Short mmCIF file of C-alpha atoms and ligand atoms in Angstrom, two decimals:
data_model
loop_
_atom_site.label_atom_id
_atom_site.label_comp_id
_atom_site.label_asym_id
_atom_site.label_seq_id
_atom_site.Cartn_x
_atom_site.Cartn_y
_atom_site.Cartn_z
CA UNK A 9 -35.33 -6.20 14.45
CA UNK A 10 -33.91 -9.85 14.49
CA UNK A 11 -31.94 -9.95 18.42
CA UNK A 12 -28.94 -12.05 18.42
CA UNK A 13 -29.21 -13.91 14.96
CA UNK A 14 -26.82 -16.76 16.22
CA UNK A 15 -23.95 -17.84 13.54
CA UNK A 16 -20.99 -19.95 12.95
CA UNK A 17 -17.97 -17.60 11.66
CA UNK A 18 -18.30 -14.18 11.30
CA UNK A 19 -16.14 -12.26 8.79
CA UNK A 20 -16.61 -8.22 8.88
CA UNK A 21 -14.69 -6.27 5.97
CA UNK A 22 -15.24 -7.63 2.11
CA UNK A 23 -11.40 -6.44 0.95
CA UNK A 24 -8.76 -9.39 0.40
CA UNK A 25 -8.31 -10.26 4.05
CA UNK A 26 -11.55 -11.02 4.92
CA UNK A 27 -12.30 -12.54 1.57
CA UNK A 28 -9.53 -15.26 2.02
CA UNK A 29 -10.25 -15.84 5.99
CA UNK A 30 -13.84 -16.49 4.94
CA UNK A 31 -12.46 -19.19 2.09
CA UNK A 32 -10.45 -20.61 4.78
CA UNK A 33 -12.91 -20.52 7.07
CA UNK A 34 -15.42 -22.46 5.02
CA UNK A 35 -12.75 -25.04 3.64
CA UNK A 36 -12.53 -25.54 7.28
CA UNK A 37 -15.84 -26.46 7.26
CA UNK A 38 -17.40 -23.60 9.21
CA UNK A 39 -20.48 -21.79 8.21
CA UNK A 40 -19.40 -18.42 7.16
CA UNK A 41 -21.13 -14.77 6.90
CA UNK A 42 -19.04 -11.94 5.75
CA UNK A 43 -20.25 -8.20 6.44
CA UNK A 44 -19.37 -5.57 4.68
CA UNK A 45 -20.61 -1.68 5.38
CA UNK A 46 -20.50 -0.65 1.47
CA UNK A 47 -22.75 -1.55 -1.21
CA UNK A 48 -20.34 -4.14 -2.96
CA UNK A 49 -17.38 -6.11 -1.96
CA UNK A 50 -13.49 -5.04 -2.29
CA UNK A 51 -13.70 -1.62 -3.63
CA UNK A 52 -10.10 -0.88 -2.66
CA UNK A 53 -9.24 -4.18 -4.63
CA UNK A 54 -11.12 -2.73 -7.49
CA UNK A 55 -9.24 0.33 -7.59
CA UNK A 56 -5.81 -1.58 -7.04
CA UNK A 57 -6.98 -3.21 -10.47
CA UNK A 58 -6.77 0.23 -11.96
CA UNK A 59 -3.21 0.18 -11.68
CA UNK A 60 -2.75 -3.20 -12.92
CA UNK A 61 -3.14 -5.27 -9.79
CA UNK A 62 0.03 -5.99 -8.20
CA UNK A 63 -0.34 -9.03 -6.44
CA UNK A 64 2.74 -9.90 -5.50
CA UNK A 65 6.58 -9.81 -5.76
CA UNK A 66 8.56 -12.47 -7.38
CA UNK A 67 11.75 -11.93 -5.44
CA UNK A 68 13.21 -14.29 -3.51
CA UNK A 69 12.03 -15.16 0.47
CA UNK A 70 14.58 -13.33 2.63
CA UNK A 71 13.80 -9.97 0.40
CA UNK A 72 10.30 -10.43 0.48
CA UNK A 73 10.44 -10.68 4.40
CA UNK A 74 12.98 -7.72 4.40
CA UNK A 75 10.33 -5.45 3.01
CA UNK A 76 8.37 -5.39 6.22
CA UNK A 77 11.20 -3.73 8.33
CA UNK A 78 10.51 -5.49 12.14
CA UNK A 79 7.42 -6.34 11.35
CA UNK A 80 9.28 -9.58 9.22
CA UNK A 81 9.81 -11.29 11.71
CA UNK A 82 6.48 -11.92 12.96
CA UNK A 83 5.15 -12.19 9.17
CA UNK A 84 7.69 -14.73 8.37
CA UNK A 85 6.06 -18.07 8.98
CA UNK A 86 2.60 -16.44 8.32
CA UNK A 87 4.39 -15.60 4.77
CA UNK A 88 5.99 -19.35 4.71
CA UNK A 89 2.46 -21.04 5.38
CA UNK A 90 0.92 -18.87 2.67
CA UNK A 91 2.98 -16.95 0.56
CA UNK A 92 3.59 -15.71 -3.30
CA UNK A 93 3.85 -19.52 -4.39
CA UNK A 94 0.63 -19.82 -2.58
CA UNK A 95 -0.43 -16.49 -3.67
CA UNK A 96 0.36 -17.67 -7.48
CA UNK A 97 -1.38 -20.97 -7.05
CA UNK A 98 -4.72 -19.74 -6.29
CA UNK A 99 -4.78 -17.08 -8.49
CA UNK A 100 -4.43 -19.40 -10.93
CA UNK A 101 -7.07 -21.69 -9.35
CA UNK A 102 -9.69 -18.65 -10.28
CA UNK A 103 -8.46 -18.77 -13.91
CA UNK A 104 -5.94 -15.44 -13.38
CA UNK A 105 -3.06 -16.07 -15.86
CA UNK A 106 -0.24 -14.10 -13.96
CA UNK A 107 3.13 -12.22 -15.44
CA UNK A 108 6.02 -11.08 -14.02
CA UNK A 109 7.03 -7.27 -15.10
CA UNK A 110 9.98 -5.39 -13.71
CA UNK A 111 11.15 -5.31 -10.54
CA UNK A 112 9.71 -8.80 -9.82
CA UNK A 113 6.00 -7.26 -9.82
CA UNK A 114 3.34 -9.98 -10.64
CA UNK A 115 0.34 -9.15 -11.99
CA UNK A 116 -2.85 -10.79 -13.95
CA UNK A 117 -2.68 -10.56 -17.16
CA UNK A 118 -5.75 -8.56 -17.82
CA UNK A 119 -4.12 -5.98 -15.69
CA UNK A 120 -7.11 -5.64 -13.62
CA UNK A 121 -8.94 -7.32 -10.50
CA UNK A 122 -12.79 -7.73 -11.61
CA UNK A 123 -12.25 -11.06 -13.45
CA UNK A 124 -10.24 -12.16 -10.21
CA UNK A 125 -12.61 -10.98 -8.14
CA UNK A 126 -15.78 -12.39 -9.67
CA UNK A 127 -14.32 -15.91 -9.66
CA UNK A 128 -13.19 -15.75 -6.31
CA UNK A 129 -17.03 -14.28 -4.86
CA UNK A 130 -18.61 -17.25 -6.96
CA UNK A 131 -16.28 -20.00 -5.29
CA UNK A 132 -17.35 -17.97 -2.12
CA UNK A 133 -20.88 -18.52 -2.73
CA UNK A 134 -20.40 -22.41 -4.04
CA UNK A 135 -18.72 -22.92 -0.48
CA UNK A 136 -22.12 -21.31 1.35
CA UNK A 137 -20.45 -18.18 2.19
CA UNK A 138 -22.98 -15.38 2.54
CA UNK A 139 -22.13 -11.60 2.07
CA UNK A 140 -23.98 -9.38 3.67
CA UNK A 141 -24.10 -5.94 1.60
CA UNK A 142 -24.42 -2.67 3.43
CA UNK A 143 -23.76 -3.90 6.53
CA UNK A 144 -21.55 -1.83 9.16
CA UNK A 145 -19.99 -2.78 12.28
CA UNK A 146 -20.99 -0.32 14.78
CA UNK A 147 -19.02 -1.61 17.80
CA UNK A 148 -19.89 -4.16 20.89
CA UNK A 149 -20.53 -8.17 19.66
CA UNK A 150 -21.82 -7.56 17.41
CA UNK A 151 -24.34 -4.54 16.43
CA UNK A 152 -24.42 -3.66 12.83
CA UNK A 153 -26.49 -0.89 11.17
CA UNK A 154 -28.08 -2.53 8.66
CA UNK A 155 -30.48 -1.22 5.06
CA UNK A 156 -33.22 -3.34 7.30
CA UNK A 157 -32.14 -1.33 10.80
CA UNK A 158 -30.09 -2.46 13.57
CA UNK A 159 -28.97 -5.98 13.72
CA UNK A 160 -27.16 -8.24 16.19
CA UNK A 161 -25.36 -10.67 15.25
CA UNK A 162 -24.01 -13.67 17.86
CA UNK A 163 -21.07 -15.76 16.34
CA UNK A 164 -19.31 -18.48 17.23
CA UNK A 165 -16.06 -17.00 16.01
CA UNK A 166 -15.22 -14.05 14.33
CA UNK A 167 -12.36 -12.56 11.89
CA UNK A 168 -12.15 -8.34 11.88
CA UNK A 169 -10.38 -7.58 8.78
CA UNK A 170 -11.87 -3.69 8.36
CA UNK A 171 -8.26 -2.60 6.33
CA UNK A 172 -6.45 0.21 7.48
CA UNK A 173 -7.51 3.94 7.49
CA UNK A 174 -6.70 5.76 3.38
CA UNK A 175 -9.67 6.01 0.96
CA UNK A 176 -11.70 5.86 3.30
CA UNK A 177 -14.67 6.49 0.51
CA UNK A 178 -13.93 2.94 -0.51
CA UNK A 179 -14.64 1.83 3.12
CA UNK A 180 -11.67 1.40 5.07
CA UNK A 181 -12.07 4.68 7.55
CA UNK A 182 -9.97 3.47 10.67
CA UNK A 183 -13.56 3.85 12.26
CA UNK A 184 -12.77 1.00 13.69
CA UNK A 185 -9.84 1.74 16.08
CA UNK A 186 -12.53 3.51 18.87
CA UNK A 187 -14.41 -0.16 18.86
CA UNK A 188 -11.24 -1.97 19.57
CA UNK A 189 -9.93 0.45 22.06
CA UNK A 190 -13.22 0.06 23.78
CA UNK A 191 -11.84 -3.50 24.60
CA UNK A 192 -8.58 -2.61 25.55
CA UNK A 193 -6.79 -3.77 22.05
CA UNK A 194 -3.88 -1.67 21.96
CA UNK A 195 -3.32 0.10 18.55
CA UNK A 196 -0.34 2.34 17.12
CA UNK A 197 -2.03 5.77 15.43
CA UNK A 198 -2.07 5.30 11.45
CA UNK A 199 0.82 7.57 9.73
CA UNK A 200 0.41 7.31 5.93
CA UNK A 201 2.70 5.18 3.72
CA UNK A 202 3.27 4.72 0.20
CA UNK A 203 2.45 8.61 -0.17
CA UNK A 204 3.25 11.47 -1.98
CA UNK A 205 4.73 14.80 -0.17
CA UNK A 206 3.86 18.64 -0.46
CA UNK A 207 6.38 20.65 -2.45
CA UNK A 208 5.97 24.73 -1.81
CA UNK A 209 6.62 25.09 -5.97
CA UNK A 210 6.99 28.80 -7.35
CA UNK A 211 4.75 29.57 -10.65
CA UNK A 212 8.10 28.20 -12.65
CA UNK A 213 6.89 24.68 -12.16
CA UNK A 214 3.30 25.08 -13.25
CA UNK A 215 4.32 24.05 -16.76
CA UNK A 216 5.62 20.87 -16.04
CA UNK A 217 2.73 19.50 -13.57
CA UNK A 218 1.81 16.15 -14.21
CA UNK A 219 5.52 15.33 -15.93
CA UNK A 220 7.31 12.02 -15.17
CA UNK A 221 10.65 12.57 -14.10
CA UNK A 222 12.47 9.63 -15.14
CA UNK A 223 16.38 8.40 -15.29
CA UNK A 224 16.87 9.82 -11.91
CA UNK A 225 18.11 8.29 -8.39
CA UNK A 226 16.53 9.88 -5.11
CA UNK A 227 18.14 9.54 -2.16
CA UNK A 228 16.35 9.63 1.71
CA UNK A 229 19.31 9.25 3.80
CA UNK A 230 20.82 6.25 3.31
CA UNK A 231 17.88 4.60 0.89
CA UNK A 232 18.54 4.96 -2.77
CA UNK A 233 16.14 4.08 -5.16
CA UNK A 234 16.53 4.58 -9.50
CA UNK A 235 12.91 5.10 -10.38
CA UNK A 236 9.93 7.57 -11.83
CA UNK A 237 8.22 10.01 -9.82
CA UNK A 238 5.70 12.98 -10.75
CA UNK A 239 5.42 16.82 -10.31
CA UNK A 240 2.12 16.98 -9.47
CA UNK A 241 0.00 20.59 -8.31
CA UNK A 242 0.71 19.81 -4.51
CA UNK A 243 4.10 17.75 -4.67
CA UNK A 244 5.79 14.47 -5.85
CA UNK A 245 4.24 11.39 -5.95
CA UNK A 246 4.53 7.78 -7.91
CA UNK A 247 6.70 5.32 -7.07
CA UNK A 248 10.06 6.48 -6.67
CA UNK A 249 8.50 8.69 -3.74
CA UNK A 250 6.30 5.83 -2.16
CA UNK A 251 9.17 3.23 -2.13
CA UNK A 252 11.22 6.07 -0.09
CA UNK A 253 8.28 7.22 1.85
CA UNK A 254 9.03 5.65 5.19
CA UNK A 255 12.37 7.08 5.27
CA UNK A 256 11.03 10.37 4.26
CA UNK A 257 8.20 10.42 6.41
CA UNK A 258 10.50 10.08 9.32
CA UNK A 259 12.56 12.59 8.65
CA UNK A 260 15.22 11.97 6.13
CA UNK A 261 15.92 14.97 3.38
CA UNK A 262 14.69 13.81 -0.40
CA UNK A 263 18.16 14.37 -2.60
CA UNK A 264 17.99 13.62 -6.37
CA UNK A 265 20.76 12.40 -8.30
CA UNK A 266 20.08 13.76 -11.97
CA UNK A 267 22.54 12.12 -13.44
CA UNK A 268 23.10 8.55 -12.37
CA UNK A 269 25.31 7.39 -14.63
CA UNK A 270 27.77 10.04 -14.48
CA UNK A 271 30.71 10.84 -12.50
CA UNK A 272 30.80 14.60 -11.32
CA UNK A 273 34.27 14.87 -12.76
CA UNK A 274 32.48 13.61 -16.09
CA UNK A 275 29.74 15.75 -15.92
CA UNK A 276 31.86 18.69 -15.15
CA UNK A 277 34.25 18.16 -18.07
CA UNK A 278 31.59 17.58 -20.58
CA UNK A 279 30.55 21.25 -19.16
CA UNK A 280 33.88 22.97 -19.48
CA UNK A 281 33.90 21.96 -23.18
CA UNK A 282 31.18 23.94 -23.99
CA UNK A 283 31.75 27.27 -26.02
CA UNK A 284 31.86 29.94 -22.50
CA UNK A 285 29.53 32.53 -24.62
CA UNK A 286 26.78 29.67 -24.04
CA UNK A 287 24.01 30.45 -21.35
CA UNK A 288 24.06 28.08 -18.60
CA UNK A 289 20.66 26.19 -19.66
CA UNK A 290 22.03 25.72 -23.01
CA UNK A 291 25.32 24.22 -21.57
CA UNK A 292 23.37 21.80 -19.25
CA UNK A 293 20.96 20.74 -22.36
CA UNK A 294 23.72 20.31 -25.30
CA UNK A 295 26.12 18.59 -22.53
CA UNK A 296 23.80 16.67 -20.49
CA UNK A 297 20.61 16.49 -22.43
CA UNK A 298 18.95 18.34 -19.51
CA UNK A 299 16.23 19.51 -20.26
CA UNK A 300 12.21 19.60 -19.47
CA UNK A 301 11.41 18.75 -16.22
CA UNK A 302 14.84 18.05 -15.27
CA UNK A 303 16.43 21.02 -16.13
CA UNK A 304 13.34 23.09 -14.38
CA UNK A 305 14.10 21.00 -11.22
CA UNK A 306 17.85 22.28 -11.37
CA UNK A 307 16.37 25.85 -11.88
CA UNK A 308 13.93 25.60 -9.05
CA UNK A 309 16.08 24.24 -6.84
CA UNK A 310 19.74 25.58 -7.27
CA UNK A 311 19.33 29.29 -8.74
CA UNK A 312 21.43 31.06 -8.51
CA UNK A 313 23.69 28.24 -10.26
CA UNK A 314 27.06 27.96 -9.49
CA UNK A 315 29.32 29.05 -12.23
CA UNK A 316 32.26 26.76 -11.66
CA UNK A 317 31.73 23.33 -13.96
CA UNK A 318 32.50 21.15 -10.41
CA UNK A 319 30.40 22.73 -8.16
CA UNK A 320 27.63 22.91 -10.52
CA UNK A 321 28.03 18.93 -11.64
CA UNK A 322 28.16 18.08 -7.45
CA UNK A 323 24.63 20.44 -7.56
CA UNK A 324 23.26 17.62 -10.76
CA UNK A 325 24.53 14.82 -8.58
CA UNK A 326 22.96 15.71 -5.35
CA UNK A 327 19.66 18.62 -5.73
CA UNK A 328 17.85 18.62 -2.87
CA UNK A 329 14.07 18.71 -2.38
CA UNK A 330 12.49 20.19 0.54
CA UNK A 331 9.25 18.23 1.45
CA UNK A 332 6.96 20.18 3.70
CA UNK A 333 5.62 17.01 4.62
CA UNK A 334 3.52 14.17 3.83
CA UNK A 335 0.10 14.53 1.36
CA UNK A 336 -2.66 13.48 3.89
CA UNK A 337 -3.57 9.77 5.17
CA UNK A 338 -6.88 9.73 3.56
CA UNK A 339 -4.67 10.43 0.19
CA UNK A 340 -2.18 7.41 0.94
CA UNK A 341 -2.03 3.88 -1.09
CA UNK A 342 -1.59 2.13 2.12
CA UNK A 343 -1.21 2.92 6.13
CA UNK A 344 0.79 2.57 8.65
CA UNK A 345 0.15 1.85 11.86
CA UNK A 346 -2.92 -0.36 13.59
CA UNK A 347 -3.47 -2.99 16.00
CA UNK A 348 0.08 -3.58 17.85
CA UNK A 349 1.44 -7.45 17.52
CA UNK A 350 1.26 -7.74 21.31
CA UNK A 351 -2.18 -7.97 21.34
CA UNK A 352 -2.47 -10.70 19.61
CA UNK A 353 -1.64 -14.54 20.19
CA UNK A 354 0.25 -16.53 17.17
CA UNK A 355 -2.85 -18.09 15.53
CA UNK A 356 -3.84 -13.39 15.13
CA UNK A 357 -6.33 -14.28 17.90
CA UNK A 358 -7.42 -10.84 19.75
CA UNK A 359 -5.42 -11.36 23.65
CA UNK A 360 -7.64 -9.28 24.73
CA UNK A 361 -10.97 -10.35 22.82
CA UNK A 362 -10.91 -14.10 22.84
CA UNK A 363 -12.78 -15.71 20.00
CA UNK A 364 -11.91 -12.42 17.82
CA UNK A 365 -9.19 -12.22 15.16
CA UNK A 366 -7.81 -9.77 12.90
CA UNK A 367 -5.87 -9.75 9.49
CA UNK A 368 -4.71 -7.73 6.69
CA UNK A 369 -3.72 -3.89 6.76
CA UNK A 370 -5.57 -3.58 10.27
CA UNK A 371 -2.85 -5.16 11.57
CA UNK A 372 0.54 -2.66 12.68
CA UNK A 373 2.85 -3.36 9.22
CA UNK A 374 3.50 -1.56 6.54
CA UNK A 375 5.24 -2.42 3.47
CA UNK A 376 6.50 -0.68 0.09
CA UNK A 377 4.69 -0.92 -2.86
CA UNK A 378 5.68 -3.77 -5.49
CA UNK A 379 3.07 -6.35 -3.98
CA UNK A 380 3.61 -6.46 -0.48
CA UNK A 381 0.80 -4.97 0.63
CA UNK A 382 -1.76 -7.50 -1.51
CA UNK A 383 0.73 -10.51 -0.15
CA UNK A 384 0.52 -9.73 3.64
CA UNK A 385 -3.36 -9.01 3.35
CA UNK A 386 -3.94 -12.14 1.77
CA UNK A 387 -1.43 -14.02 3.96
CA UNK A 388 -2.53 -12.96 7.00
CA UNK A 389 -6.67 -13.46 5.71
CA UNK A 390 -5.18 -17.14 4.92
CA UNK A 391 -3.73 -17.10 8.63
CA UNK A 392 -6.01 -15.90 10.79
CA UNK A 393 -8.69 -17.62 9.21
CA UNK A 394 -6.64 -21.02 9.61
CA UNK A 395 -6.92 -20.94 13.08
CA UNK A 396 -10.46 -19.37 13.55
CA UNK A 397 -11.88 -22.38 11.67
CA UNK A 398 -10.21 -24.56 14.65
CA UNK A 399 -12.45 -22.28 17.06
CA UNK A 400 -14.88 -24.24 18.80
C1 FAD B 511 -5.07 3.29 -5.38
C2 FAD B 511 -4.54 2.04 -4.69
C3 FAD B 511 -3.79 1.12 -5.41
C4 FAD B 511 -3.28 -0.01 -4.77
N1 FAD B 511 -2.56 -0.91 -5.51
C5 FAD B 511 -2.02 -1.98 -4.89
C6 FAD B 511 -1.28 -2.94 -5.63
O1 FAD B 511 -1.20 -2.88 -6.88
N2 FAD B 511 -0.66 -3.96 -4.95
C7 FAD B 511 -0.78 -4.09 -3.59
O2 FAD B 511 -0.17 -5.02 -3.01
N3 FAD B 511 -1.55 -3.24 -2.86
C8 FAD B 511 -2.16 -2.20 -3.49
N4 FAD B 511 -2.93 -1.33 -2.76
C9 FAD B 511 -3.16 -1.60 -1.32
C10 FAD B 511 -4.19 -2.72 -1.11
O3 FAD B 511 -5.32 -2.50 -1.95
C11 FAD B 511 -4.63 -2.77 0.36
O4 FAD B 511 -3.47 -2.96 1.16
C12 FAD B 511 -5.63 -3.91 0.61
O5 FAD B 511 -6.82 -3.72 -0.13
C13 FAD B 511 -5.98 -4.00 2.10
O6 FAD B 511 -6.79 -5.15 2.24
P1 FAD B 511 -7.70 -5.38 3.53
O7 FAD B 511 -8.57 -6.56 3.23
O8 FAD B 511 -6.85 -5.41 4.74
O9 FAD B 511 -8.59 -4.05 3.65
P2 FAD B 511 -9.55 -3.34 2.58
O10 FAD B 511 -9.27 -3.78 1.20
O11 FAD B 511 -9.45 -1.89 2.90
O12 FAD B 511 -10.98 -3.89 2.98
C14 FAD B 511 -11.59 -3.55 4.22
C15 FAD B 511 -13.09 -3.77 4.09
O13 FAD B 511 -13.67 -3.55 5.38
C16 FAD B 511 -14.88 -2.85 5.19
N5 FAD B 511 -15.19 -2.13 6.43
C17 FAD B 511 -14.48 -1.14 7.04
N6 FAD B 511 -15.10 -0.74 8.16
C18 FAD B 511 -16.22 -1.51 8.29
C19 FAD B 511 -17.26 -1.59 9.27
N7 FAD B 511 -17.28 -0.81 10.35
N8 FAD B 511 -18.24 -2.50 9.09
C20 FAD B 511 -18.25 -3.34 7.99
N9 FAD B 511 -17.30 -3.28 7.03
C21 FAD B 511 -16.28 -2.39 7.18
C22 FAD B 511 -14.62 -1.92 4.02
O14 FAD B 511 -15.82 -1.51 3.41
C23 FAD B 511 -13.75 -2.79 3.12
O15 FAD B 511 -14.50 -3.50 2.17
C24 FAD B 511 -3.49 -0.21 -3.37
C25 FAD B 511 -4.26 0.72 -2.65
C26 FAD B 511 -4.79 1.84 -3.30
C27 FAD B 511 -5.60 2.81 -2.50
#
């Protein structure tokens, strides 16, 4: 057993925040160990590479900052000091050509994070950065089970940046909250975000399980959004659903608009036209082109449907979902939730834990997808690790 192996800076969690506070860190010119309790770094990167690797938004400052609810504020000049220019710049800097799709979404090229990722853990390395594999936090300052046993590590500063509590298989488990409780950190409990709901669907549906439902608007009180979700087994999901999800999750009723573009009077004088001997399905399909998905949504939802044309085109413009709730936190692309702002100082210095800092999605903020959540991580890694490196 090595007692109290004395280092510089201390970095514990391998995902983007503690990956950028440990570049900082050693640009700073501090002597940097990162510990991470899985196998290999920034598995939860990895998988965000699946989906193409949205690294950050391309809209404009003041809806960038909006996206964080009251949480902006406080973000704002960490987002100024090290934002998507920033963001874009080193990227680029580890050979990542970058594109900008649709709704402002930037991504590598490649439309994945390895290549990103093994440039960045080689510059890492060139700077003297060590990573620790295997490695996991158990609690106090600072005892780590270890594949060699227990260890103790003794730095000289330290950044915590142990993500938030979803997938917890790729090593962000929220294990973390009981340690920082321990020394009084105050914490808000995780709620899931960016997450898909449970739909009670009859055996009607089964057919269409895994369909996109696309051209619609959903509605969560008074959040609108025109985008694709999915009927899945359990629910809805994608990301119409996640960019509503906070509003849903706190209470609001999901409404779908099936025909955005239409007007009800419209929609109900395309349906009187039709020939009367016509079944109601065929009316909304010849009509409307309802049909699929769409039209099993209006079946599901509004049987027995209402014969008269206006009353039926108000049920198109406005068919209501019942969630029973939201799919559970493990399941969720990002959380909610973690430690509170009060408890730390401007520079993300613990109040309560001086010496100690925290960044990324440990931190209380949550976000919509569309980059945000890649954009604070990073910005507050950049942050936190900023001021750690002035630690004495
Ligand atoms: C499927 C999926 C797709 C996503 N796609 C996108 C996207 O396209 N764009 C976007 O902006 N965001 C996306 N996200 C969210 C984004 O990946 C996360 O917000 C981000 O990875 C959080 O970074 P982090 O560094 O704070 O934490 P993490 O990436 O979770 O890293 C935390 C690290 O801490 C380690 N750790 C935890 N506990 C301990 C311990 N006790 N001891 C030692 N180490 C520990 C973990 O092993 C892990 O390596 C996606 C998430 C998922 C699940």
């Amino acid at each position: 057993m090595t007692e109290n192996e004395a280092i510089d800076a201390l970095v514990i969690g391998a995902g983007p925040a503690g990956l950028m506070a440990a570049e900082v860190l050693a640009k700073g010119g501090r002597k940097v160990v990162i510990c991470d309790a899985k196998p290999s770094a920034a598995r939860k990167f990895l998988m965000a590479g699946k989906s193409g690797l949205n690294l950050m938004n391309a809209a404009p400052p003041d809806t960038q900052i909006s996206q964080y609810g009251d949480a902006g504020a406080w973000l704002a000049p960490i987002l100024g000091d090290f934002g998507p220019d920033q963001i874009r710049f080193w990227a680029n800097g580890l050979g990542a050509d970058l594109f900008t799709g649709s709704s402002g979404r930037v991504f590598p090229r490649v439309m994945k994070a390895s290549p990103l990722l093994r440039a960045w853990l080689a510059r890492l390395d060139d700077a003297g950065v060590t990573l620790r594999r295997g490695w996991r936090w158990q609690g106090g300052a600072f005892e780590f089970a270890t594949p060699h046993g227990e260890r103790c590590l003794r730095p000289r500063v330290c950044v915590l940046a142990l993500g938030g509590a979803s997938w917890a298989r790729l090593g962000s488990d929220g294990a973390w909250t009981a340690e920082l409780a321990a020394h009084d950190v105050p914490i808000t409990p995780f709620q899931p975000a960016n997450m898909g709901f449970v739909v009670d669907w009859s055996a009607h549906m089964r057919a269409h399980f895994g369909a996109p439902v696309k051209g619609v608007q959903l509605r969560a009180g008074e959040h609108s959004v025109r985008a694709e979700f999915v009927i899945s087994a359990r629910g809805v999901e994608g990301g119409g659903i996640y960019t509503l999800s906070r509003p849903l999750r706190d209470g609001a009723a999901l409404v779908l608009d099936l025909l955005p573009d239409r007007t009800v009077p419209d929609i109900a004088a395309r349906l009187a036209a039709q020939p009367p001997k016509l079944s109601t399905a065929n009316r909304l399909r010849k009509a409307l082109g309802l049909s699929g998905v769409r039209l099993a949504l209006v079946h599901e939802m509004a049987r027995p449907l209402p014969t008269d044309t206006t009353e039926l085109a108000q049920c198109l413009k406005a068919l209501p979902i019942p969630l029973q709730g939201p799919r559970p936190l493990d399941e969720a692309i990002s959380t909610a939730g973690g430690i509170m702002r009060a408890a730390l100082t401007d520079g993300l210095e613990l109040r309560n834990w001086p010496g100690v800092y925290a960044a990324g999605e440990m931190l209380d903020w949550e976000a919509p997808t569309g980059g945000y959540l890649l954009t604070a991580c990073l910005a507050t890694g950049h942050w936190a690790g900023k001021h750690a490196a002035q630690q004495g």
